[in-house]
Coordinates of C-alpha atoms in Angstrom, one line a residue:
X17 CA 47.6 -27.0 -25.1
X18 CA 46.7 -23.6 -23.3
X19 CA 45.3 -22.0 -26.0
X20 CA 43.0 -24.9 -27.1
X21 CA 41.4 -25.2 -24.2
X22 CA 40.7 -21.6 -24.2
X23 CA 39.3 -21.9 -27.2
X24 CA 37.1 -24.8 -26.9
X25 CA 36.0 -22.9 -23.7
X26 CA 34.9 -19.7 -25.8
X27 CA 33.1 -22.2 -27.8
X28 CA 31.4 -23.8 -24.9
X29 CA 30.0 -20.3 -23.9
X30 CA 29.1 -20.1 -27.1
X31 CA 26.7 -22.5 -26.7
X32 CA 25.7 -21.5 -23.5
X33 CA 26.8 -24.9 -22.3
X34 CA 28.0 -22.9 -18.7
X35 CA 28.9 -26.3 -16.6
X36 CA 30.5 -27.9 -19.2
X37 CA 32.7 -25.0 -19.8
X38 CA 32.9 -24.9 -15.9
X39 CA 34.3 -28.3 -15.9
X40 CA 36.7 -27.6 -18.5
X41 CA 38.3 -25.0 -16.5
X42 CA 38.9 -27.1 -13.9
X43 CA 40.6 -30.0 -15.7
X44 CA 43.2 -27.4 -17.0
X45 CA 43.4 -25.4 -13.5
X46 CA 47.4 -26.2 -13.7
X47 CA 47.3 -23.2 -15.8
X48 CA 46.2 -20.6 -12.8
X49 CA 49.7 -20.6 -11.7
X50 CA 51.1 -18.1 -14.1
X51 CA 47.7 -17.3 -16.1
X52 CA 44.9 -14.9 -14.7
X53 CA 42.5 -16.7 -17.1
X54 CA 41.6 -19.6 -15.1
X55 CA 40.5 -17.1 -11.9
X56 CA 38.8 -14.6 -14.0
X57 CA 36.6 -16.7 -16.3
X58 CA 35.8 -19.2 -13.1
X59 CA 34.4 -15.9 -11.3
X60 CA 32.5 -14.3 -14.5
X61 CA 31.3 -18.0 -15.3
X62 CA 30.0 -18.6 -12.0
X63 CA 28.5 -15.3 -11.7
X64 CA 26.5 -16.0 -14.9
X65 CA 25.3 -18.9 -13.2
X66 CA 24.2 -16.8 -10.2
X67 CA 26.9 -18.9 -7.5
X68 CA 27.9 -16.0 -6.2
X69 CA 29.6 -17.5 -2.9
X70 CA 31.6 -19.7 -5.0
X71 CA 32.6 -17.1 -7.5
X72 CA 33.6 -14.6 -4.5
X73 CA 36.2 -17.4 -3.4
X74 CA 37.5 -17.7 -6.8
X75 CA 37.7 -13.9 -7.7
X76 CA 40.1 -13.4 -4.3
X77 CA 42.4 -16.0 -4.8
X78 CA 43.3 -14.6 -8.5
X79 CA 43.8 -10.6 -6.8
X80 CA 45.8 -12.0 -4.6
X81 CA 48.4 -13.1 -7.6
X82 CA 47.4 -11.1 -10.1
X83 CA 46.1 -7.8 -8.1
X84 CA 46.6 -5.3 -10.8
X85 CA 43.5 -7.7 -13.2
X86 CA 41.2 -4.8 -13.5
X87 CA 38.5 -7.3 -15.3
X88 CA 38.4 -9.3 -12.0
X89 CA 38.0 -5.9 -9.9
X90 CA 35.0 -5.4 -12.0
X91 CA 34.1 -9.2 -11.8
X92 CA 33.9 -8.8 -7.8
X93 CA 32.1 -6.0 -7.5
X94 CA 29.3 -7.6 -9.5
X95 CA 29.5 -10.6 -7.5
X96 CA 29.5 -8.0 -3.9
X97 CA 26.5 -6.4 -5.8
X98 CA 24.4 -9.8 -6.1
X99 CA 24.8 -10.7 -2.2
X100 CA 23.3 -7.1 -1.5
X101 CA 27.5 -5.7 -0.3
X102 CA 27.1 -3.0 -2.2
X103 CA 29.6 -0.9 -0.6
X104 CA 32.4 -3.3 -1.6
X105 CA 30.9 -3.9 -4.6
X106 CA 31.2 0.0 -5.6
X107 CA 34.9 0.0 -3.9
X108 CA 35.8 -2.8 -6.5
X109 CA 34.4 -1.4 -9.4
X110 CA 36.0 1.6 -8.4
X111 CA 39.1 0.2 -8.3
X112 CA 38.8 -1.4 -11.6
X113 CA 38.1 1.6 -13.3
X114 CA 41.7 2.8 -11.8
X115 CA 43.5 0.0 -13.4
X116 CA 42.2 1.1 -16.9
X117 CA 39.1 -1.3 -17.2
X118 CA 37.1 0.9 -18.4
X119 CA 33.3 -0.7 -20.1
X120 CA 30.0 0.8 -20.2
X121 CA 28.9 -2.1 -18.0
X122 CA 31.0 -0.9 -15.3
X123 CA 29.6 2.5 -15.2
X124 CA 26.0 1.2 -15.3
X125 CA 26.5 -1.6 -12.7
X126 CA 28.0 1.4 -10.4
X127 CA 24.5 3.1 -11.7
X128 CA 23.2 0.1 -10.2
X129 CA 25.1 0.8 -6.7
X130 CA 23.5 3.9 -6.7
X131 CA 20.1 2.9 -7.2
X132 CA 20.2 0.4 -4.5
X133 CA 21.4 3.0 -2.1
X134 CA 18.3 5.5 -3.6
X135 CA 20.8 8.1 -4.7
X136 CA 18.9 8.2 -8.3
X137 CA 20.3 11.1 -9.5
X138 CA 24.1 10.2 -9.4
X139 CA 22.5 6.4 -10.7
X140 CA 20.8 8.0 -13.6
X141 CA 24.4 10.0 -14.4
X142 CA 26.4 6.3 -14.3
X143 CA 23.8 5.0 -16.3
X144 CA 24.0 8.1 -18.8
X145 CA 27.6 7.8 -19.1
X146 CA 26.7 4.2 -19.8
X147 CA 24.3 5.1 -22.6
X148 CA 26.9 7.2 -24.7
X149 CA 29.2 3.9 -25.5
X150 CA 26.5 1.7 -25.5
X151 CA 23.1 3.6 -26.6
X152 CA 20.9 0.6 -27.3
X153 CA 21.6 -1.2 -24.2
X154 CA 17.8 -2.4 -23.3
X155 CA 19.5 -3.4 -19.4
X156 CA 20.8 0.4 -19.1
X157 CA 17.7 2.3 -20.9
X158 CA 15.4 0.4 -18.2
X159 CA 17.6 0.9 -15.3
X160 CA 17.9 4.9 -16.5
X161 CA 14.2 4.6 -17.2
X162 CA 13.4 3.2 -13.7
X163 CA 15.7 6.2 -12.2
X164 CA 14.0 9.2 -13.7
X165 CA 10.7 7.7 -12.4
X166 CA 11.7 7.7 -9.0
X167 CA 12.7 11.4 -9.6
X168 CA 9.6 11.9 -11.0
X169 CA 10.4 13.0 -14.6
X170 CA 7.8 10.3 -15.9
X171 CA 8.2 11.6 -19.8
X172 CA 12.4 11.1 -19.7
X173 CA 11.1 7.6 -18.0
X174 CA 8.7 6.7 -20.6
X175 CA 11.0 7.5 -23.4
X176 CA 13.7 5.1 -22.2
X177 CA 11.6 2.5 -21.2
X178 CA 9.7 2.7 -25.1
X179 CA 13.3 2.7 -26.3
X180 CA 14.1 -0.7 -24.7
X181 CA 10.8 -1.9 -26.0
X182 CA 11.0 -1.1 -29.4
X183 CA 14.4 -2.3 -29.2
X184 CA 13.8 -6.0 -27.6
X185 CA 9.7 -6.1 -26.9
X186 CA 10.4 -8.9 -24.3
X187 CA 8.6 -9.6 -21.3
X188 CA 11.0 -7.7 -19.1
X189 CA 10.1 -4.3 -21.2
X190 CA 6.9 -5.4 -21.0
X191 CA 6.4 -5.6 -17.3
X192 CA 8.2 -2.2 -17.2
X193 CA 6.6 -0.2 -19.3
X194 CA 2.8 -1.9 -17.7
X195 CA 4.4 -1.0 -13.9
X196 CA 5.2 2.8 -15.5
X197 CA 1.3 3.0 -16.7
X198 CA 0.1 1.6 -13.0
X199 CA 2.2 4.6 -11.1
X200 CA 0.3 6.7 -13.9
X201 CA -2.7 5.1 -12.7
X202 CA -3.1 4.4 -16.3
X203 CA -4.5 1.0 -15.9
X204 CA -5.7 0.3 -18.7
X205 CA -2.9 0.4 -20.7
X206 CA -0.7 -1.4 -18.0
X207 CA -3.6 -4.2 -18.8
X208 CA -2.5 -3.6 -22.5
X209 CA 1.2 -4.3 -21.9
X210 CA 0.8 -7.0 -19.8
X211 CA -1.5 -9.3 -22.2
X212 CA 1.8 -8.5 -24.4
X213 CA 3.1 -11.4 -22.4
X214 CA 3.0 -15.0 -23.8
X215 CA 6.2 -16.9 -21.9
X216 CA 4.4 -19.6 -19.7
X217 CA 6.9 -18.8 -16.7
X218 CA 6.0 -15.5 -16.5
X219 CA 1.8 -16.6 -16.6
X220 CA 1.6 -16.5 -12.8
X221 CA 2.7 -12.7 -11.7
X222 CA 1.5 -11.6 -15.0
X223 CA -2.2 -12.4 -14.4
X224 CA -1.9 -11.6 -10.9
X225 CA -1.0 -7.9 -11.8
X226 CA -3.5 -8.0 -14.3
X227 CA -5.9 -8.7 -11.2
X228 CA -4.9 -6.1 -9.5
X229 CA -4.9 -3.4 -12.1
X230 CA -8.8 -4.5 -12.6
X231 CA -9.0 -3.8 -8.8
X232 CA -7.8 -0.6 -9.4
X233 CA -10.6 0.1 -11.8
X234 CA -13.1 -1.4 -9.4
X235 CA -14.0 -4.1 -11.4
X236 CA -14.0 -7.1 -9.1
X237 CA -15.2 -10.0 -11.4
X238 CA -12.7 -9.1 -13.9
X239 CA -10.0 -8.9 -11.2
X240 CA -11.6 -12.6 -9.9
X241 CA -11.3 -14.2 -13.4
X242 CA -7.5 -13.3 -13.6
X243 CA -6.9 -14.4 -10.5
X244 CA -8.3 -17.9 -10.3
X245 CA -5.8 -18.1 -14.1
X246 CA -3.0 -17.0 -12.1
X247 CA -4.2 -19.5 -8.9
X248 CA -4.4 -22.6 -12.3
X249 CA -0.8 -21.7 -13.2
X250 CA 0.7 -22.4 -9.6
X251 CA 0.4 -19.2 -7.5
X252 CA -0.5 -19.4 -4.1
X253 CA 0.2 -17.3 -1.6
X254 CA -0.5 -14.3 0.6
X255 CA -1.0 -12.0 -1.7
X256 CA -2.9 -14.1 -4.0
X257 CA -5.6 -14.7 -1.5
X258 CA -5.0 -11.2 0.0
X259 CA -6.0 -9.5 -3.4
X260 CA -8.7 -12.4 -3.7
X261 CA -10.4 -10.9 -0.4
X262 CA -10.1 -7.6 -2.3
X263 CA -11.8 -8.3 -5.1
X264 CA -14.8 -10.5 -3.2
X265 CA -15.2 -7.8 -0.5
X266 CA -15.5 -5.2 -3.3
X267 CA -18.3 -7.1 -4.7
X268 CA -19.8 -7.2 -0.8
X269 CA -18.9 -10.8 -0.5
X270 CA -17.8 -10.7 2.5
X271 CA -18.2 -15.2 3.4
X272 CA -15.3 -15.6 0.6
X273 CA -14.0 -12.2 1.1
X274 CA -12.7 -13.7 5.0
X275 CA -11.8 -17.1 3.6
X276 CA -9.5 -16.0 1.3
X277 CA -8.0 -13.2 3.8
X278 CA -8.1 -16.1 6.7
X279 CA -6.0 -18.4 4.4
X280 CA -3.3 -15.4 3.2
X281 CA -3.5 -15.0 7.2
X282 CA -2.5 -18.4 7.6
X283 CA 0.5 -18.8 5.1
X284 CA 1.5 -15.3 7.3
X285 CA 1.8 -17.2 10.5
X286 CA 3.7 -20.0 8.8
X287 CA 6.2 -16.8 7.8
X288 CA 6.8 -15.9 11.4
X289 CA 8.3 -19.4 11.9
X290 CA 10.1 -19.3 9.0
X291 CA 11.5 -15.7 8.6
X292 CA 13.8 -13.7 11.0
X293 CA 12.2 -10.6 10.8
X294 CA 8.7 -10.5 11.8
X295 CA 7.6 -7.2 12.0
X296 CA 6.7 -6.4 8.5
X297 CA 4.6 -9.6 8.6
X298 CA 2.8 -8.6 11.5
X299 CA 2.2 -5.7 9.2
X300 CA 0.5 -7.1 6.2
X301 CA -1.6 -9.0 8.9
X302 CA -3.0 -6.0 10.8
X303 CA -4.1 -4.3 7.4
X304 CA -6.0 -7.8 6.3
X305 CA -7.8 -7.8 9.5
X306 CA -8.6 -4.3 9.1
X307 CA -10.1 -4.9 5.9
X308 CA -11.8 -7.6 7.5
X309 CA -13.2 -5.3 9.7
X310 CA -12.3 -7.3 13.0
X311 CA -11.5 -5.0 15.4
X312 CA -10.6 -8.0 18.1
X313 CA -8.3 -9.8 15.6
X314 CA -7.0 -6.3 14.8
X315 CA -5.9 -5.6 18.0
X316 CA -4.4 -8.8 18.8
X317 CA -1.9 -8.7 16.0
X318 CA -1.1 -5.1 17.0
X319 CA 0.1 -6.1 20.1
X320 CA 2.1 -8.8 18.8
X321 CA 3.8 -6.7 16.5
X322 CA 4.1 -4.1 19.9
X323 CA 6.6 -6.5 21.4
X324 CA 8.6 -6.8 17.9
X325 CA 9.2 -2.9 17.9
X326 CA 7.3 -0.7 20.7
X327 CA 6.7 2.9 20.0
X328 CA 6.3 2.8 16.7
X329 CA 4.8 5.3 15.1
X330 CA 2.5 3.2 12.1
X331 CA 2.0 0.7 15.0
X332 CA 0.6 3.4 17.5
X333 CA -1.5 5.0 14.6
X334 CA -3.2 1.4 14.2
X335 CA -3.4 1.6 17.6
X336 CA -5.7 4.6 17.7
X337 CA -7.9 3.3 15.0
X338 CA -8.5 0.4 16.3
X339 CA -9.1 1.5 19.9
X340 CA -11.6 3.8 18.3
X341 CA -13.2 1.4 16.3
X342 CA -13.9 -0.9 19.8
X343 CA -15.3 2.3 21.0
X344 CA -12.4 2.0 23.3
X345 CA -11.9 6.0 23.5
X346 CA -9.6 6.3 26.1
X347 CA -6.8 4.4 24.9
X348 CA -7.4 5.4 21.3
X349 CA -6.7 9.0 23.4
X350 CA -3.1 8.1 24.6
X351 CA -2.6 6.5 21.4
X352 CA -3.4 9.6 19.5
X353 CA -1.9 12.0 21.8
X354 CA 1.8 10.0 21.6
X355 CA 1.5 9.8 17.7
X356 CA 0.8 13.8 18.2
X357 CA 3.8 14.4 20.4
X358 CA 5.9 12.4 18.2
X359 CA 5.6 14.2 15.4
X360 CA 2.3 12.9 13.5
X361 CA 0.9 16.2 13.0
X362 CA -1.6 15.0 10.0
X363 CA -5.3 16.2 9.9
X364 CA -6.5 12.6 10.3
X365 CA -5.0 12.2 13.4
X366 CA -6.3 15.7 15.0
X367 CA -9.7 14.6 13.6
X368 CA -9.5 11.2 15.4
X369 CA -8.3 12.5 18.1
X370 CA -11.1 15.2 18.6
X371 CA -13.9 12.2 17.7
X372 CA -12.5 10.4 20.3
X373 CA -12.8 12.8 22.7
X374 CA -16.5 13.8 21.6
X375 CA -17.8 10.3 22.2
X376 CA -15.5 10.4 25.5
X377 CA -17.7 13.4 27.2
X378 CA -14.6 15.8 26.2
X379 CA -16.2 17.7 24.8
X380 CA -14.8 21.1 25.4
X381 CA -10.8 19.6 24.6
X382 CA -12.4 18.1 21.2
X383 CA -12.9 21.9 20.7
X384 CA -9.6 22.9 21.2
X385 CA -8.2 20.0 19.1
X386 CA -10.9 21.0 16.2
X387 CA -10.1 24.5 16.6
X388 CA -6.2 24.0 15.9
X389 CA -7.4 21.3 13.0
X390 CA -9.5 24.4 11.1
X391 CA -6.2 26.5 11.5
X392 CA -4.2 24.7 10.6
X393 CA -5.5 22.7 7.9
X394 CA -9.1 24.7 6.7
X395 CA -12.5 24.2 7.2
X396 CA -14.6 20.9 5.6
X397 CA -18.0 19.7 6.4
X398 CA -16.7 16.7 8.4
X399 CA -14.7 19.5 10.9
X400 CA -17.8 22.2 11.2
X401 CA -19.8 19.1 11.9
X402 CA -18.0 17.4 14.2
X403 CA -18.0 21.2 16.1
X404 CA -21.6 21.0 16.3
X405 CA -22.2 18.0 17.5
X406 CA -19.6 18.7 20.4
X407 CA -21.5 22.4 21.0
X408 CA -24.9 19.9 20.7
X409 CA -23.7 17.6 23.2
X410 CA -23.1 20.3 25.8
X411 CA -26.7 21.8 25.0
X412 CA -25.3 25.3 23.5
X413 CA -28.1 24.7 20.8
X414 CA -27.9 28.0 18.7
X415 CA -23.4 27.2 18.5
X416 CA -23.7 23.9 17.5
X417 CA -26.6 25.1 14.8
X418 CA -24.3 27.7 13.6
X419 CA -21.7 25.5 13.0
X420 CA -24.0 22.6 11.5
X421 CA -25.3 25.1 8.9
X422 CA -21.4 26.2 8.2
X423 CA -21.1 22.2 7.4
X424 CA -24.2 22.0 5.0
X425 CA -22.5 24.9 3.0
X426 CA -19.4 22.8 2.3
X427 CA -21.8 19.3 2.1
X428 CA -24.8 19.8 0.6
X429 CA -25.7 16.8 -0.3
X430 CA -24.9 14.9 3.6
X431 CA -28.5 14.1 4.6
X432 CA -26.4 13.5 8.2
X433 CA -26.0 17.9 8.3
X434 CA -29.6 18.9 8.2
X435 CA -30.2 16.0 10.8
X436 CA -28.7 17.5 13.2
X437 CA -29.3 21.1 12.3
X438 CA -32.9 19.9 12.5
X439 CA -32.7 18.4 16.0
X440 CA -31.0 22.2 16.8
X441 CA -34.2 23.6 15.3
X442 CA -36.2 21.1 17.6
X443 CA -34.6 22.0 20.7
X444 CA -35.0 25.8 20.3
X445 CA -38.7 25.3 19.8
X446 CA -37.9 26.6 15.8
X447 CA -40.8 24.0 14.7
X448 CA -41.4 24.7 10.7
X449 CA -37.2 24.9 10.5
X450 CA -37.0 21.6 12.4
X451 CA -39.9 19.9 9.5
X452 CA -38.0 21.4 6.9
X453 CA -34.4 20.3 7.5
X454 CA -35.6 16.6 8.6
X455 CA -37.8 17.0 5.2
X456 CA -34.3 17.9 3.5
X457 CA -32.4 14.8 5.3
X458 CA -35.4 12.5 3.8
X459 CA -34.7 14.1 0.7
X460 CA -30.9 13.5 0.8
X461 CA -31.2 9.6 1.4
X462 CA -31.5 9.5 4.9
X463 CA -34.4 6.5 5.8
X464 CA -33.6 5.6 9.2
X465 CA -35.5 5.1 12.6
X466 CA -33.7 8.0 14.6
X467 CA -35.3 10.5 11.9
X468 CA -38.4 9.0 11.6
X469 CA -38.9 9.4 15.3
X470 CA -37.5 12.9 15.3
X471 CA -39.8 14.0 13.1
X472 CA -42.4 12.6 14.5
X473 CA -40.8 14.3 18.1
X474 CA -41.6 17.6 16.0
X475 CA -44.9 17.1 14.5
X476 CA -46.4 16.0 17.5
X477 CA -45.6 18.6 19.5
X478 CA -46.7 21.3 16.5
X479 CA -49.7 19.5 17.2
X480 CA -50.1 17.0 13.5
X481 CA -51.1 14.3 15.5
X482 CA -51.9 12.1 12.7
X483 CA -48.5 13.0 10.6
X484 CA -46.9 12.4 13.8
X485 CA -48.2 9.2 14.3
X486 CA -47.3 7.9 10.8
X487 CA -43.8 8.6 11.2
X488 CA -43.5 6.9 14.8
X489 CA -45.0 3.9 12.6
X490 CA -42.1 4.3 10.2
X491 CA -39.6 4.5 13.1
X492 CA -40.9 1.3 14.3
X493 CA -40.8 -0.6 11.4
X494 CA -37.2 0.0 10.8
X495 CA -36.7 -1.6 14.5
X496 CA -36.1 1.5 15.9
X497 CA -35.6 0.2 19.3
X498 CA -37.2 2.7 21.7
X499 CA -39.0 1.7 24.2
X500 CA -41.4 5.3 24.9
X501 CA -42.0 4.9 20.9
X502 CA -45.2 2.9 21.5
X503 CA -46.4 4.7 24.1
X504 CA -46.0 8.0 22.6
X505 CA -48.2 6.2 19.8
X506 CA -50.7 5.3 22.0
X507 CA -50.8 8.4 23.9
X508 CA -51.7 10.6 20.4
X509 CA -54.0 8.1 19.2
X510 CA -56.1 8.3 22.2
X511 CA -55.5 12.3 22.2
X512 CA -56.6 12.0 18.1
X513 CA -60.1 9.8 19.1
X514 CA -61.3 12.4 22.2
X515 CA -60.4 15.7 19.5
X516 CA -63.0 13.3 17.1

């Protein structure tokens, strides 16, 4: 009687009928008393069927009668593996490795261990050693594959993962080999890859990464069309409509652009109810309304995600942005310098930092923190810039103009460099220089009321009354909102009529 229900188990499995064979097992559990069978085939069968819980309880009862069973070591681990124990799970495997149970499965699920824990190099060596009994493995060529990616050794990577491809061109190789091309920023053919996939189940993520590989190429309506497919075939969620406000705000949409990151916003607070750990939430939140451009909402979330974990150092960053964009410059200060003293040494936070201080009247310690920027990290147009506007701010005219023209050598084409090198020209009565550099902003794209007026400032007082008067005129008509503008209009015209 024993061995046919064994056999009419194998042929259960056979036809993947897993309950039925799970049933089976039970109506001949007598046998467990003197026969491992029963305890290891319960376990490995309730793995399969992803009851991990159940096949834990199971696997321990048959160790503890029939403790030297290296196939239910190795059965345990996996199950440890699958609940995320993956320290118990390597000890198991370990152990049944000892008693002689020695398969290329084991070696890559302790490949697996590895992985998990981000030690990729021993991972890739399990999965190696894997490889040599069981070369066309698709499971162990993408799992070696994935490995030497993280390492970085993309052409050992792409080999594996084409291996597994040509070997089974599932949907599973596909996604892999379309998520290697998007870390190559290859997106075109990680488009390529993905339309490889047909399976109805998989519609969903698969247009949705589509989407977002069309983002990456900056081509919003094609990003749109995939994912209002992959919103049709029953996705909806954050980052659905996150990657939605994407794709509308790229196309300066900005009406749909906040409905869709207002509703992704809204499955996010449902989340915080929901989920024990709120911190990361609060974290996708503050990036949507920075995209949003909402300094007020920004803020708001940042401080809800302050009492989740104070002092951190991505929250205090936020911090100073956001501070900075309110024009709040003092707090975007402390929040700059405690991101400096805790180790955030980056050149975007030493260039916040000193902007902060420049619109904060500091204008002598934004020269210090600029100076120790240019030493440390070089000179750009943005930094010798920034240096003349602080010099321009404290009137040292001919400083700040040196440094301007340093910043129109590295940015020739920023009509905002000659602006203010022309304003330097202006103040040290350098007339014809003044003309020429506001000529050269003009030039570059610059067709706003501040150099209108300046120019005008210049003209008029080189005495081209009528030139002068034409660009006041263009000042105002761009709502330039100066109140001495029409004045000093009047003033020359009336100057212009007693010359005539």
């Amino acid at each position: 009687m024993s061995l046919d229900y064994k056999q009419e188990f194998a042929d259960l499995l056979a036809e993947n009928r897993l309950e039925d064979a799970r049933i089976l097992l039970e109506k001949y559990k007598i046998f467990a008393l003197d026969d491992p069978f029963y305890y290891g085939n319960m376990g490995w069968l309730l793995n399969h069927m992803e009851r991990y819980q159940e096949a834990e309880i199971y696997l321990l009862k048959g160790i503890h009668q029939f403790g030297e069973d290296g196939w239910m070591h190795s059965q345990l681990g996996f199950c440890y593996d699958r609940q995320g124990r993956i320290k118990e799970g390597m000890e198991e495997l370990l152990t049944a490795l000892e008693l002689g149970f020695d398969e290329a499965w084991i070696h890559g699920e302790i490949g697996w261990c590895f992985k998990e824990a981000h030690e990729y190099e021993q991972a890739v060596n399990c999965f190696e050693d894997a490889l040599l009994d069981d070369p066309n493995n698709t499971w162990l060529l993408a799992q070696a594959a994935s490995c030497y990616l993280s390492l970085d050794k993309k052409e050992q990577a792409l080999e594996y993962y084409l291996k597994s491809y040509q070997l089974d061109p599932d949907s599973d190789a596909c996604f892999d080999l379309a998520n290697y091309y998007h870390q190559k920023e290859d997106y075109e053919r990680e488009i390529q890859y993905l339309e490889k996939i047909h399976e109805k189940e998989h519609e969903p993520w698969k247009e949705f990464q589509i989407a977002n590989a069309y983002i990456s190429l900056h081509r919003a309506k094609d990003a749109l069309e995939h994912l209002k497919k992959a919103e049709a075939a029953g996705k909806d969620d954050t980052s659905l409509h996150a990657l939605m406000g994407d794709a509308y705000r790229l196309l300066d949409d900005m009406e749909h652009a906040n409905a869709h990151y207002d509703r992704a916003l809204s499955y996010y607070e449902k989340a915080i109810h929901r989920e024990k750990e709120h911190y990361w939430i609060y974290q996708e939140m503050i990036w949507i309304a920075h995209k949003q451009r909402d300094w007020k909402k920004k803020l708001a979330f940042l401080k809800r995600a302050e009492k989740e974990k104070k002092d951190d150092m991505w929250l205090m960053y936020h911090f100073a942005r956001c501070y900075s964009d309110l024009g709040d410059y003092e707090h975007a200060e402390n929040a700059c310098e405690f991101c400096l003293s805790h180790g955030e040494q980056g050149m975007d936070m030493f260039d916040l930092y000193a902007w902060n201080l420049g619109r904060d009247g500091k204008e002598r310690k934004a020269i210090e923190v600029l100076a120790k920027r240019l030493k440390r990290f070089g000179a750009d147009g943005w930094a010798y810039g920034e240096l003349g506007w602080n010099y321009l701010q404290l009137q040292e005219y001919e400083k700040a103009l040196e440094y301007f023209v340093k910043a129109r050598k590295k940015e020739p084409k920023n009509a905002m460099h000659p602006s203010m090198s022309g304003w330097c020209h202006y103040q040290l009565d350098e007339l014809e220089d003044a003309i020429c550099d506001f000529t050269t902003a003009m030039q570059l794209g610059r067709k706003d009321g501040w150099i209108f007026a300046s120019m005008a400032e210049v003209l008029a007082k080189a005495d081209r009354k009528e030139e002068a008067i034409q660009y006041y005129e263009q000042a105002l008509a761009q709502e330039y909102g100066e109140d001495w503008i029409p004045e000093e209009v009047a003033k020359l015209k009336k100057e212009e009529v007693a010359v005539s």
